[in-house]
Amino acid sequence: MPINRRPAALACLLALTACSRGDSAQVPADDWRVTGGGPGNSRFSSLDEINRTNVASLRVAWTYHTGDAPAPRSEMQATPIVIDGVLYTSTPALAIVALRADSGTLLWRFDALAGSGARPHANRGVVYWSEGNDRRILFTAGRRLYALDAATGRPILTFGDSGWVDLAAALGRNVEATSVLATSPGVIYRDLLIQGTRVGEAEGSAPGHVRAFDVRTGKVRWTFHTIPQPGEAGYETWPDSAYAAAGGANSWAGMNVDVRRGIVYVPTGSATPDFYGGDRVGQTLYANTLLALDAATGERRWHFQTVHHDIWDRDLPAAPNLVTVSRDGRAIDAVAQITKTGFVFLFDRETGAPLFEIEERPVPPSDLIGERVWPTQPFPVRPAPFARQAITEADLTDLSPEANAAVRQRFRTLRHGNLFSPPSREGTIVLPGFDGGGEWGGAAVDHETGVLYVNASDVPWIAAMRDRPVAANTSGRPRPGSEVYASLCSSCHRADRRGDGDRVPSLVDMASRVPASKMREVIARGRGFMPAFAALPDAELRAVIAYLRNERVSAGDESSHAAELAASRTRPARSPHEFVGYERWKDPNGYPAVKPPWGTLSAIDLNTGAYRWRITLGEHPELTAKGLAPTGTEQYGGPIVTAGGLVFIAATQDAMFRAFDKATGRLLFQVPLPAAGFATPSTYRVNGRQFVVIAAGGGKLGAPSSDAYAAFALPR
């Protein structure tokens, strides 16, 4: 429900000064109108009040506490947008708030999930659209896409079903048993909101259709099938019937639109299941692809696939950046796409022609039954990768002899040696890890120089597979909850139920935190990186819920489902192999198994492909206190760049907010946040004063959570 605290005079003033249309390519320097800053997703600001000479004087101007961080692990990943002095963003519980951008004073609040019992998911921002006096905020919560009145926070009842539309509708199949939502905001083209979705990672996931919604009515105006249907280009790169059941190939990371050309650039993720492709043999277009679509119709202009037949979860992790580069004395409008593997692909915006050479190189085959790895993968010759892609024994941690011995022993049992070594039974080193390399925080591009700034995590993960039994438990009795948990859950949530402090949450004390009905829904449908277990027999579903809640299951409950159990447990599995679980490879003390740096920030000249600089980003204070140089940390969130000569970034595990000289990489400013700023900042000006704001929500990587937005400015 909306809570409206906007002073009437201010509401009238903002109505009179409504901004230009949402499809305008002209953005006032004072505003940060989209999560990417402005047209092109450049995350560049022409503001320069805060600059190299005075950034060290920044102070906290205001802090806003949302008051709804659910314990114990909440996150805030949103980049606030700012229009006409009003800041719009989301909270840990997926409420939308409008604040006075100069003071952090609440104007209104809309709680989409209030009273629903739904668990919040990550949200990375909201969308603004206006035409005349019609001003809207569009955002997603759960399966719903909402439209709110930007002045009041109230749902616009003529949009969809009383203010919202169902993202799971009109996908061409029943997806009730699986997850469909959106973590990243869509993009505006004229009166269209072009929106992607986040779907499951396992078998049975929803397809990743890209859709354009009418911003006034919520009706779908066009759909692009990222898993082609019969008669569509790319259909031949899949098995004949794949379109009816295959999932994924979705655009979860955000998009970018060239308004002048009418082209929307759409990065997609892998097909599902993520780590085994025996049921989807082929190149699998348009998974792992940068798509250039006609923004008005959804027709494909061009495409480039960055990973063929992905079995490494190498989704394109961030919206691409539009940039103009200089070649042989002429300006070329380009689009740059970062990847989890640490590559930057650069293409002509109009034609899709690569602006740096790309080589198709052979990669190793798989020895898993039915898996047919695509024989080559694309490697851009320039720029050089911004993250490590290979590992030898010499790269293993040297923090202590004991740590080195432990990781060296395991290293000798793991597969490695190629960026595209396939997942294996013994385990394959994945470097950069499943989250990158490049991640959803994305890159920033300096309009003045054509330099791209991108941060990277340099930590290894392990991709291990196991044989899936064809049949099991034919006795006619359900397995006890402890056995179901050990079989299906413990590889990720661990035997002690404590998870990993990041992707995999703790399941300790579930009875006090989550109702049994909600547990049933999540197990059946899946959520985020957790697959759906829709085929789990009801007796075993109830047994594992009871186990997690430390409750008993009666004998009557067990026997009443015996026949159903026996039938269901003897059905053959669809795939002969299954993924063991997400594992960061760490030493016995919890640090990455490789030598530092574990996180970096790079400046890459896109005109030449050369590096201007690269620095270590972040530190573990306890290691610094022992005399070690800063090690860098794993990171979530990205940078922005300004005409004041600065790069601002949080993103690190150490909860610091930093500013660097964009020309040299020299640290000019750092300050601790209330919690880690796992988000990308924004900057804006109100009444002649420049601010920089960051969501300090923590929650990932075992970091403490917070509900704070912190805004910085020069003292007055």
XYZ file of C-alpha atoms in Angstrom:
716
model
C 0.000 0.000 0.000
C 1.246 3.535 -0.596
C 2.229 5.784 2.277
C 2.167 9.359 1.017
C 4.211 11.921 2.902
C 4.837 14.331 0.043
C 4.077 17.938 0.995
C 1.271 19.230 -1.190
C 3.256 22.249 -2.355
C 6.152 20.072 -3.449
C 3.828 17.703 -5.288
C 2.331 20.638 -7.198
C 5.770 21.996 -8.022
C 6.961 18.652 -9.374
C 3.832 18.262 -11.446
C 4.489 21.647 -13.048
C 8.132 20.795 -13.765
C 7.540 17.320 -15.177
C 10.519 16.083 -17.148
C 10.834 15.337 -20.797
C 9.439 12.195 -22.365
C 10.900 8.864 -21.378
C 12.135 8.340 -24.934
C 14.175 11.535 -25.008
C 17.909 11.158 -25.560
C 18.570 14.482 -23.804
C 19.159 14.067 -20.078
C 19.561 17.035 -17.715
C 22.992 16.898 -16.078
C 21.358 17.268 -12.659
C 19.436 13.989 -12.983
C 20.335 10.301 -12.843
C 17.273 9.222 -14.803
C 17.964 5.525 -15.331
C 20.037 3.048 -13.348
C 22.775 3.371 -15.988
C 22.821 7.150 -15.562
C 21.513 8.151 -18.976
C 21.230 7.023 -22.575
C 23.889 4.430 -23.331
C 24.115 2.954 -19.822
C 27.479 4.725 -19.555
C 27.232 5.477 -15.826
C 28.923 8.770 -16.684
C 27.999 12.130 -15.182
C 29.052 15.533 -16.501
C 28.850 16.970 -12.970
C 32.189 18.224 -11.660
C 31.532 20.108 -8.405
C 33.047 17.069 -6.666
C 36.452 16.608 -8.294
C 40.031 15.479 -7.779
C 40.911 18.551 -5.740
C 38.136 18.341 -3.153
C 36.788 14.774 -3.043
C 38.731 14.081 0.155
C 36.404 16.577 1.872
C 33.220 14.593 1.170
C 30.923 14.137 4.153
C 27.705 12.241 4.783
C 24.908 14.598 3.727
C 22.054 12.324 4.748
C 21.274 8.704 5.556
C 17.910 7.048 4.990
C 17.011 3.859 6.851
C 14.265 1.861 5.156
C 13.270 0.088 8.373
C 12.417 -3.212 6.712
C 15.601 -5.300 6.487
C 14.407 -8.834 7.260
C 16.865 -10.673 9.486
C 19.326 -12.151 9.126
C 20.379 -11.847 5.464
C 18.841 -9.031 3.500
C 20.373 -7.149 0.589
C 19.962 -3.886 -1.300
C 21.382 -3.954 -4.829
C 19.477 -1.023 -6.322
C 20.965 2.016 -8.029
C 18.665 4.946 -7.190
C 17.322 7.123 -9.990
C 16.841 10.866 -9.471
C 14.446 13.090 -11.435
C 13.670 16.725 -10.603
C 15.052 16.476 -7.096
C 13.211 13.244 -6.186
C 15.059 9.968 -5.605
C 13.259 6.689 -6.378
C 14.579 3.325 -5.226
C 13.719 0.023 -3.553
C 14.147 -1.373 -0.045
C 15.273 -4.806 1.201
C 11.616 -5.877 1.440
C 10.923 -4.629 -2.128
C 8.993 -1.558 -1.107
C 9.445 1.423 -3.434
C 10.244 4.767 -1.845
C 10.421 8.340 -3.102
C 12.768 10.596 -1.135
C 13.753 14.230 -1.283
C 17.119 13.844 -2.956
C 18.655 16.734 -0.989
C 17.701 15.482 2.472
C 16.590 11.832 2.301
C 13.140 12.788 3.614
C 10.445 10.233 2.755
C 7.782 11.493 0.340
C 5.907 8.250 -0.264
C 6.280 4.504 0.054
C 4.582 1.581 -1.713
C 4.843 -1.917 -0.211
C 4.161 -4.376 -3.017
C 4.631 -7.494 -0.870
C 2.926 -6.243 2.302
C 0.853 -9.015 3.820
C 1.676 -11.487 1.050
C 4.167 -13.604 2.971
C 6.397 -13.539 -0.104
C 10.148 -13.458 0.445
C 11.935 -10.519 -1.179
C 14.386 -11.099 -4.019
C 17.123 -8.807 -5.251
C 16.037 -5.614 -6.984
C 18.510 -3.428 -8.874
C 16.363 -0.407 -9.559
C 13.203 1.114 -10.990
C 12.177 2.734 -14.283
C 10.736 6.208 -14.881
C 8.507 7.189 -17.821
C 6.629 10.399 -18.482
C 4.466 12.056 -21.101
C 2.945 15.380 -20.206
C 1.450 15.085 -16.743
C 1.472 11.278 -16.866
C 4.533 10.280 -14.815
C 5.117 6.658 -13.875
C 7.461 4.453 -11.879
C 7.635 0.881 -13.176
C 9.227 -1.932 -11.183
C 9.003 -5.644 -10.485
C 8.279 -7.556 -7.281
C 7.863 -11.304 -7.380
C 6.016 -12.238 -10.571
C 4.413 -8.821 -10.919
C 5.334 -5.783 -12.981
C 3.828 -2.684 -11.350
C 3.093 0.842 -12.549
C 2.865 3.591 -9.907
C 1.993 7.254 -10.091
C 5.361 8.974 -9.618
C 3.737 11.801 -7.642
C 1.821 9.699 -5.114
C 3.129 6.129 -5.186
C -0.349 4.783 -5.849
C -0.872 2.004 -8.426
C -2.169 3.166 -11.801
C -5.350 1.117 -12.018
C -5.578 1.221 -15.827
C -2.260 -0.639 -16.085
C -2.861 -4.381 -16.327
C -4.903 -5.840 -13.499
C -5.430 -2.809 -11.221
C -1.830 -1.668 -11.473
C 0.180 -4.776 -12.295
C 0.736 -7.512 -14.871
C 1.883 -11.102 -14.371
C 5.388 -11.769 -15.742
C 4.619 -15.501 -15.796
C 1.674 -15.075 -18.181
C 1.810 -15.558 -21.957
C 5.007 -17.624 -21.973
C 3.450 -20.371 -24.061
C 3.520 -23.029 -21.362
C 2.530 -23.616 -17.749
C 5.265 -22.202 -15.496
C 3.372 -22.279 -12.207
C 5.823 -24.807 -10.775
C 8.927 -22.713 -11.403
C 10.345 -19.280 -10.774
C 9.712 -16.237 -12.986
C 10.639 -12.769 -11.740
C 12.901 -9.849 -12.640
C 15.829 -8.490 -10.661
C 16.998 -5.822 -13.143
C 14.826 -2.990 -14.437
C 13.721 -2.884 -18.060
C 14.404 -0.091 -20.527
C 12.105 2.502 -22.062
C 11.676 3.049 -25.784
C 8.916 5.525 -26.599
C 5.852 4.066 -24.874
C 7.300 0.580 -24.429
C 8.935 -1.013 -21.415
C 11.233 -3.753 -22.723
C 11.699 -6.245 -19.924
C 13.643 -9.437 -19.322
C 13.215 -11.983 -16.554
C 15.162 -14.137 -14.171
C 14.159 -17.796 -14.294
C 15.405 -21.009 -12.701
C 18.771 -22.642 -13.328
C 17.684 -26.297 -13.518
C 15.508 -28.593 -15.625
C 11.935 -27.445 -16.007
C 12.771 -23.728 -15.911
C 10.667 -21.159 -17.744
C 11.777 -19.838 -21.155
C 13.484 -16.451 -21.303
C 11.229 -14.576 -23.737
C 12.016 -10.868 -24.081
C 8.831 -8.804 -24.078
C 7.808 -5.214 -24.674
C 4.940 -3.969 -22.496
C 2.791 -0.950 -23.283
C 3.634 1.480 -20.462
C 0.039 2.746 -20.384
C -1.933 -0.508 -20.463
C 0.534 -3.251 -19.557
C -0.328 -5.219 -22.685
C 2.432 -7.156 -24.435
C 3.192 -5.405 -27.740
C 5.916 -7.757 -28.963
C 7.776 -10.904 -27.887
C 11.168 -12.223 -28.962
C 11.738 -15.944 -28.399
C 15.306 -16.433 -27.193
C 14.678 -20.163 -27.642
C 13.495 -20.085 -31.269
C 10.230 -21.717 -32.255
C 9.578 -23.568 -35.530
C 10.133 -21.284 -38.505
C 12.266 -18.799 -36.583
C 15.956 -18.229 -37.278
C 18.127 -20.189 -34.866
C 15.614 -23.027 -34.454
C 18.102 -25.347 -36.188
C 20.662 -24.814 -33.402
C 18.513 -26.824 -30.945
C 16.959 -30.285 -30.943
C 13.647 -30.174 -32.835
C 11.343 -30.210 -29.826
C 13.508 -28.167 -27.473
C 11.440 -24.982 -27.684
C 8.510 -26.691 -25.969
C 10.437 -27.642 -22.827
C 13.838 -25.924 -22.714
C 14.278 -23.040 -20.313
C 16.542 -20.110 -19.644
C 18.321 -18.113 -22.368
C 16.842 -15.215 -20.445
C 17.945 -11.596 -20.082
C 18.194 -11.081 -16.327
C 21.077 -8.585 -16.243
C 19.409 -5.565 -17.857
C 19.448 -4.085 -21.361
C 20.412 -0.927 -23.215
C 18.602 1.051 -25.886
C 19.950 3.329 -28.627
C 16.981 5.673 -28.891
C 18.167 7.384 -32.070
C 18.641 4.114 -33.947
C 15.678 2.367 -32.370
C 17.779 -0.642 -31.334
C 17.645 -2.411 -27.988
C 20.714 -4.440 -27.006
C 19.783 -7.527 -25.017
C 22.347 -9.756 -23.247
C 21.131 -13.268 -22.453
C 22.127 -16.072 -20.123
C 22.615 -19.790 -20.492
C 20.012 -22.361 -21.372
C 18.980 -24.704 -18.569
C 20.023 -26.855 -16.901
C 23.125 -24.728 -16.530
C 25.790 -27.424 -16.229
C 24.612 -30.293 -18.427
C 23.617 -29.913 -22.056
C 22.963 -33.486 -23.148
C 19.249 -32.703 -23.495
C 19.914 -29.537 -25.526
C 22.617 -30.627 -27.948
C 23.660 -27.871 -30.339
C 24.873 -24.279 -30.395
C 21.666 -23.148 -28.630
C 21.031 -19.696 -30.048
C 20.110 -17.212 -28.552
C 21.486 -18.253 -25.193
C 24.646 -16.393 -24.069
C 24.097 -13.891 -26.849
C 24.195 -10.154 -27.336
C 21.051 -9.490 -29.344
C 20.358 -6.293 -31.270
C 16.579 -6.045 -31.701
C 14.367 -3.453 -33.342
C 13.036 -1.699 -30.255
C 9.651 -0.991 -31.875
C 8.942 -4.494 -33.221
C 11.296 -6.989 -31.561
C 12.733 -8.082 -34.905
C 16.350 -9.253 -34.792
C 18.900 -6.925 -36.395
C 22.053 -8.881 -35.528
C 23.470 -11.090 -32.813
C 26.729 -12.449 -31.452
C 26.969 -15.519 -29.225
C 29.731 -15.175 -26.626
C 29.570 -18.817 -25.428
C 28.348 -21.712 -27.575
C 26.372 -24.464 -25.812
C 27.087 -23.075 -22.360
C 27.670 -25.614 -19.564
C 29.544 -23.200 -17.241
C 26.757 -20.744 -16.267
C 28.516 -18.031 -18.305
C 25.491 -15.736 -18.587
C 26.163 -12.283 -19.938
C 26.147 -10.605 -16.517
C 25.494 -6.916 -17.158
C 23.784 -4.518 -19.515
C 26.112 -3.449 -22.359
C 27.561 0.058 -22.634
C 27.128 2.343 -25.641
C 30.309 4.178 -26.531
C 31.818 6.126 -29.427
C 35.380 5.099 -30.290
C 37.944 6.539 -32.670
C 39.392 4.391 -35.443
C 41.711 5.756 -38.129
C 40.503 9.273 -37.474
C 36.794 8.491 -37.663
C 34.214 8.092 -34.923
C 32.396 4.742 -34.674
C 29.327 4.220 -32.511
C 29.934 0.966 -30.675
C 28.446 -1.306 -28.044
C 30.696 -2.918 -25.410
C 29.726 -6.094 -23.557
C 31.611 -7.357 -20.507
C 31.468 -11.039 -19.571
C 31.843 -13.276 -16.550
C 35.003 -14.663 -18.161
C 36.665 -11.243 -18.072
C 36.361 -10.437 -21.775
C 35.210 -7.187 -23.342
C 33.530 -7.654 -26.728
C 33.224 -4.492 -28.841
C 30.896 -4.278 -31.852
C 29.713 -1.736 -34.371
C 26.337 -0.687 -33.013
C 24.634 -0.698 -36.399
C 26.029 -3.836 -38.069
C 27.365 -5.999 -35.248
C 30.806 -6.160 -36.880
C 33.533 -6.806 -34.266
C 35.820 -3.815 -33.744
C 38.585 -6.046 -32.407
C 39.391 -9.440 -33.922
C 37.610 -12.452 -32.399
C 39.117 -15.937 -32.770
C 37.260 -19.236 -32.511
C 39.588 -21.508 -30.532
C 39.241 -25.253 -29.837
C 38.211 -26.291 -26.314
C 38.332 -29.664 -24.488
C 35.543 -32.258 -24.864
C 33.463 -33.667 -22.009
C 33.493 -37.261 -20.781
C 29.983 -37.105 -19.312
C 27.400 -39.359 -20.951
C 25.450 -37.529 -23.648
C 27.320 -34.231 -23.321
C 28.566 -32.762 -26.612
C 30.635 -29.670 -25.943
C 30.735 -27.219 -28.844
C 34.235 -27.678 -30.345
C 35.252 -24.001 -30.304
C 34.604 -20.846 -28.298
C 35.086 -17.155 -29.215
C 38.078 -15.263 -27.787
C 38.491 -11.523 -28.447
C 42.120 -10.734 -29.249
C 41.837 -7.285 -27.633
C 41.399 -6.005 -24.983
C 43.272 -8.540 -22.844
C 41.025 -10.166 -20.207
C 40.343 -8.037 -17.126
C 40.229 -11.136 -14.885
C 42.434 -14.203 -14.473
C 41.445 -17.134 -16.667
C 44.071 -19.783 -15.887
C 45.672 -21.335 -12.826
C 48.828 -23.364 -12.101
C 50.348 -24.620 -8.857
C 52.402 -21.437 -8.745
C 49.156 -19.444 -8.457
C 47.929 -21.229 -5.319
C 47.653 -19.343 -2.052
C 50.808 -18.589 -0.083
C 49.139 -17.049 2.979
C 50.643 -19.892 5.019
C 52.413 -23.206 4.380
C 49.394 -25.031 5.806
C 46.947 -23.246 3.501
C 49.153 -23.885 0.489
C 49.489 -27.584 1.309
C 45.723 -28.010 1.699
C 44.765 -26.347 -1.559
C 47.677 -27.941 -3.447
C 46.482 -31.383 -2.410
C 43.032 -30.735 -3.812
C 44.363 -28.919 -6.881
C 46.005 -32.146 -7.993
C 42.615 -33.888 -8.022
C 40.791 -31.195 -10.021
C 40.542 -30.529 -13.743
C 42.016 -27.280 -14.983
C 44.101 -25.805 -17.771
C 41.497 -24.273 -20.060
C 38.973 -21.482 -19.601
C 36.370 -23.867 -21.032
C 37.340 -27.148 -19.333
C 33.946 -28.824 -18.917
C 32.375 -29.723 -15.567
C 33.457 -33.178 -14.407
C 32.875 -35.820 -11.780
C 36.147 -35.011 -10.015
C 35.482 -31.283 -10.165
C 36.700 -28.591 -12.574
C 38.251 -25.287 -11.526
C 36.162 -22.370 -12.802
C 38.188 -19.155 -12.959
C 36.792 -16.523 -12.972
C 34.089 -18.025 -10.768
C 30.419 -18.555 -11.547
C 29.621 -14.926 -10.626
C 32.590 -13.548 -12.609
C 34.892 -11.847 -13.468
C 32.505 -9.233 -14.673
C 29.237 -9.223 -12.738
C 25.882 -7.451 -12.606
C 27.325 -4.166 -11.343
C 28.527 -3.628 -14.901
C 31.064 -1.183 -16.312
C 31.228 2.599 -16.690
C 32.407 4.459 -19.803
C 33.908 7.937 -19.840
C 32.239 10.041 -22.546
C 35.303 12.282 -22.673
C 37.936 9.602 -23.357
C 36.273 6.318 -24.380
C 37.857 4.591 -21.374
C 35.869 1.734 -19.813
C 36.145 1.143 -16.057
C 35.309 -2.346 -14.824
C 35.832 -4.174 -11.550
C 36.357 -7.923 -11.296
C 36.388 -10.730 -8.772
C 39.419 -13.005 -9.129
C 38.357 -16.033 -7.095
C 37.986 -19.662 -8.237
C 34.909 -21.844 -7.936
C 34.482 -25.568 -8.618
C 32.056 -27.227 -11.044
C 31.461 -30.819 -10.035
C 28.918 -33.264 -11.426
C 27.608 -36.558 -10.128
C 25.764 -39.419 -11.720
C 22.043 -39.223 -11.117
C 20.402 -42.557 -10.217
C 17.899 -43.756 -12.787
C 15.669 -45.285 -10.160
C 15.641 -45.247 -6.390
C 13.561 -46.175 -3.358
C 11.255 -48.752 -4.894
C 10.289 -50.082 -1.455
C 6.987 -48.217 -1.416
C 7.876 -46.263 1.700
C 8.944 -42.617 1.713
C 12.467 -41.718 2.659
C 12.729 -39.903 5.979
C 13.274 -36.155 5.817
C 16.904 -36.472 6.862
C 17.601 -38.748 3.889
C 15.767 -36.469 1.455
C 17.776 -33.537 2.796
C 21.075 -35.413 2.495
C 20.257 -36.455 -1.075
C 18.844 -33.218 -2.491
C 19.841 -30.340 -0.244
C 23.047 -30.923 1.694
C 25.448 -30.430 -1.212
C 24.477 -26.743 -1.262
C 23.024 -26.016 2.187
C 25.630 -28.299 3.844
C 25.102 -31.082 6.344
C 24.822 -28.579 9.199
C 22.181 -26.561 7.235
C 24.242 -23.356 7.546
C 24.670 -22.659 3.813
C 27.602 -20.632 2.524
C 26.713 -17.188 3.839
C 25.995 -15.898 0.334
C 24.123 -17.647 -2.492
C 22.990 -20.490 -0.262
C 21.109 -19.332 2.849
C 21.162 -20.973 6.247
C 18.250 -23.301 6.997
C 18.839 -23.259 10.742
C 15.771 -22.320 12.834
C 13.476 -22.397 9.806
C 10.375 -22.999 11.934
C 10.770 -19.577 13.555
C 11.392 -17.743 10.274
C 9.381 -19.297 7.439
C 5.867 -20.809 7.485
C 5.564 -24.403 6.335
C 3.326 -23.306 3.457
C 6.021 -20.966 2.160
C 8.659 -23.710 2.470
C 6.455 -25.999 0.402
C 6.073 -23.329 -2.275
C 9.814 -22.624 -2.517
C 10.755 -26.319 -2.681
C 8.161 -26.970 -5.370
C 8.855 -23.859 -7.483
C 12.494 -23.116 -6.740
C 13.888 -19.652 -6.182
C 16.953 -17.907 -7.525
C 19.733 -20.472 -7.860
C 17.693 -23.174 -6.156
C 16.038 -25.563 -8.631
C 12.414 -26.602 -8.395
C 11.616 -30.025 -6.961
C 8.113 -30.209 -8.387
C 8.376 -33.981 -8.928
C 9.286 -34.726 -5.313
C 6.598 -37.050 -3.912
C 4.291 -35.300 -1.498
C 5.197 -37.664 1.342
C 8.870 -36.836 0.953
C 8.136 -33.137 0.538
C 6.285 -33.109 3.840
C 9.021 -35.220 5.429
C 11.845 -32.846 4.509
C 9.789 -29.826 5.617
C 9.188 -31.530 8.954
C 12.895 -32.337 9.214
C 13.847 -28.712 8.602
C 11.306 -27.586 11.192
C 12.442 -30.258 13.699
C 8.982 -31.842 13.654
C 7.883 -35.470 13.442
C 5.972 -37.139 10.583
C 3.383 -39.650 11.733
C 3.354 -43.235 10.481
C -0.109 -42.623 9.070
C 1.206 -39.782 6.972
C 3.937 -42.026 5.610
C 1.743 -45.003 4.696
C -0.993 -42.940 3.068
C 1.386 -41.908 0.276
C 3.183 -45.230 -0.256
C 1.636 -46.024 -3.636
C 2.226 -42.551 -5.004
C 5.802 -42.687 -3.762
C 6.646 -46.020 -5.351
C 5.358 -44.892 -8.724
C 7.112 -41.550 -8.699
C 10.491 -42.735 -7.460
C 10.851 -45.313 -10.246
C 10.448 -42.774 -13.066
C 13.687 -42.327 -14.981
C 15.504 -39.037 -14.533
C 15.674 -36.793 -17.590
C 19.441 -36.304 -17.361
C 22.069 -38.862 -16.344
C 24.112 -36.237 -14.440
C 23.390 -33.457 -11.981
C 25.309 -30.525 -10.596
C 26.744 -31.078 -7.109
C 26.358 -27.466 -5.958
C 27.905 -23.999 -5.970
C 31.305 -24.103 -4.274
C 33.784 -21.286 -3.887
C 37.213 -22.853 -3.658
C 38.731 -21.622 -0.393
C 41.636 -22.449 1.859
C 40.993 -23.875 5.363
C 40.763 -20.323 6.759
C 38.045 -19.240 4.330
C 40.168 -17.176 1.931
C 40.313 -17.835 -1.829
C 42.553 -20.740 -2.822
C 44.676 -18.552 -5.128
C 47.150 -15.764 -4.461
C 45.845 -12.215 -4.408
C 44.643 -9.990 -5.886
C 41.113 -11.301 -5.330
C 39.486 -8.165 -6.684
C 40.582 -5.499 -9.143
C 39.490 -2.305 -10.886
C 40.703 -1.706 -14.451
C 40.682 1.191 -16.908
C 40.624 0.052 -20.555
C 40.930 2.402 -23.526
C 38.303 1.146 -25.973
C 39.842 3.160 -28.788
C 42.960 0.985 -28.720
C 42.171 -1.956 -26.456
C 45.091 -1.004 -24.209
C 44.964 -0.777 -20.428
C 45.429 2.637 -18.823
C 45.793 1.073 -15.371
C 44.708 -1.781 -13.114
C 44.644 -1.709 -9.310
C 43.751 -4.025 -6.441
C 40.309 -3.165 -5.045
C 39.372 -3.881 -1.440
C 41.089 -5.531 1.470
C 40.624 -7.935 4.334
C 41.550 -5.728 7.324
C 42.697 -8.676 9.438
C 45.245 -9.609 6.747
C 46.358 -6.002 6.283
C 46.926 -5.827 10.040
C 49.377 -8.725 9.689
C 51.454 -6.692 7.255
C 50.068 -8.029 3.977
C 49.445 -5.637 1.123
C 45.732 -5.144 0.322
C 44.498 -8.383 -1.222
C 41.335 -7.215 -2.940
C 38.011 -8.894 -2.236
C 35.226 -10.571 -4.133
C 32.843 -7.882 -5.389
C 29.226 -7.129 -6.250
C 28.245 -3.758 -7.673
C 30.006 -1.495 -10.136
C 31.587 1.918 -10.763
C 30.470 5.302 -12.036
C 32.718 7.943 -13.651
C 32.387 11.728 -13.630
C 33.670 14.812 -15.440
C 35.263 15.735 -12.119
C 37.974 13.216 -12.941
C 36.678 10.568 -10.536
C 35.638 6.936 -10.427
C 33.333 6.111 -7.494
C 32.833 2.523 -6.379
C 31.826 0.508 -3.296
C 31.228 -3.195 -4.207
C 33.871 -4.672 -1.865
C 33.487 -7.019 1.072
C 35.245 -4.542 3.404
C 32.259 -2.120 3.355
C 34.286 0.847 2.080
C 33.171 3.501 -0.405
C 36.033 4.816 -2.529
C 36.905 7.426 -5.142
C 39.843 7.118 -7.528
C 41.541 9.452 -9.978
C 40.138 8.223 -13.281
C 43.387 9.048 -15.119
C 45.782 7.179 -12.816
C 43.814 4.881 -10.495
C 45.192 6.695 -7.435
C 42.984 6.409 -4.339
C 41.680 9.863 -3.371
C 38.903 9.103 -0.875
C 37.529 6.219 1.169
C 34.988 5.998 3.941
C 33.322 3.087 5.785
C 29.640 2.478 5.054
C 26.998 1.165 7.487
C 27.371 -2.162 5.627
C 28.974 -3.334 2.405
C 27.759 -1.379 -0.623
C 26.964 -4.297 -2.912
C 25.384 -1.984 -5.468
C 26.322 0.688 -8.019
C 26.144 4.336 -6.905
C 24.517 7.275 -8.643
C 25.297 10.997 -8.630
C 23.041 14.015 -9.128
C 22.646 17.718 -8.328
C 19.899 19.465 -6.369
C 19.835 23.237 -5.858
C 23.362 23.512 -7.204
C 24.840 20.876 -4.857
C 26.221 17.570 -6.149
C 25.506 14.341 -4.240
C 26.729 10.744 -4.574
C 24.459 8.051 -3.119
C 25.000 4.338 -2.510
C 22.854 1.508 -1.122
C 24.701 0.036 1.864
C 22.711 -3.160 2.292
C 25.422 -5.769 2.877
C 24.118 -9.330 3.170
C 26.278 -11.078 0.578
C 29.501 -12.997 1.279
C 28.480 -13.380 4.908
C 28.591 -9.605 5.440
C 26.224 -7.993 7.990
C 23.024 -6.550 6.552
C 21.796 -2.968 6.773
C 18.865 -0.915 5.512
C 20.791 2.309 4.801
C 21.119 4.576 1.804
C 24.044 6.953 2.344
C 24.421 10.194 0.374
C 27.660 12.189 0.325
C 28.325 15.823 -0.586
C 30.884 18.556 0.006
C 30.334 20.504 3.235
C 28.409 23.752 3.024
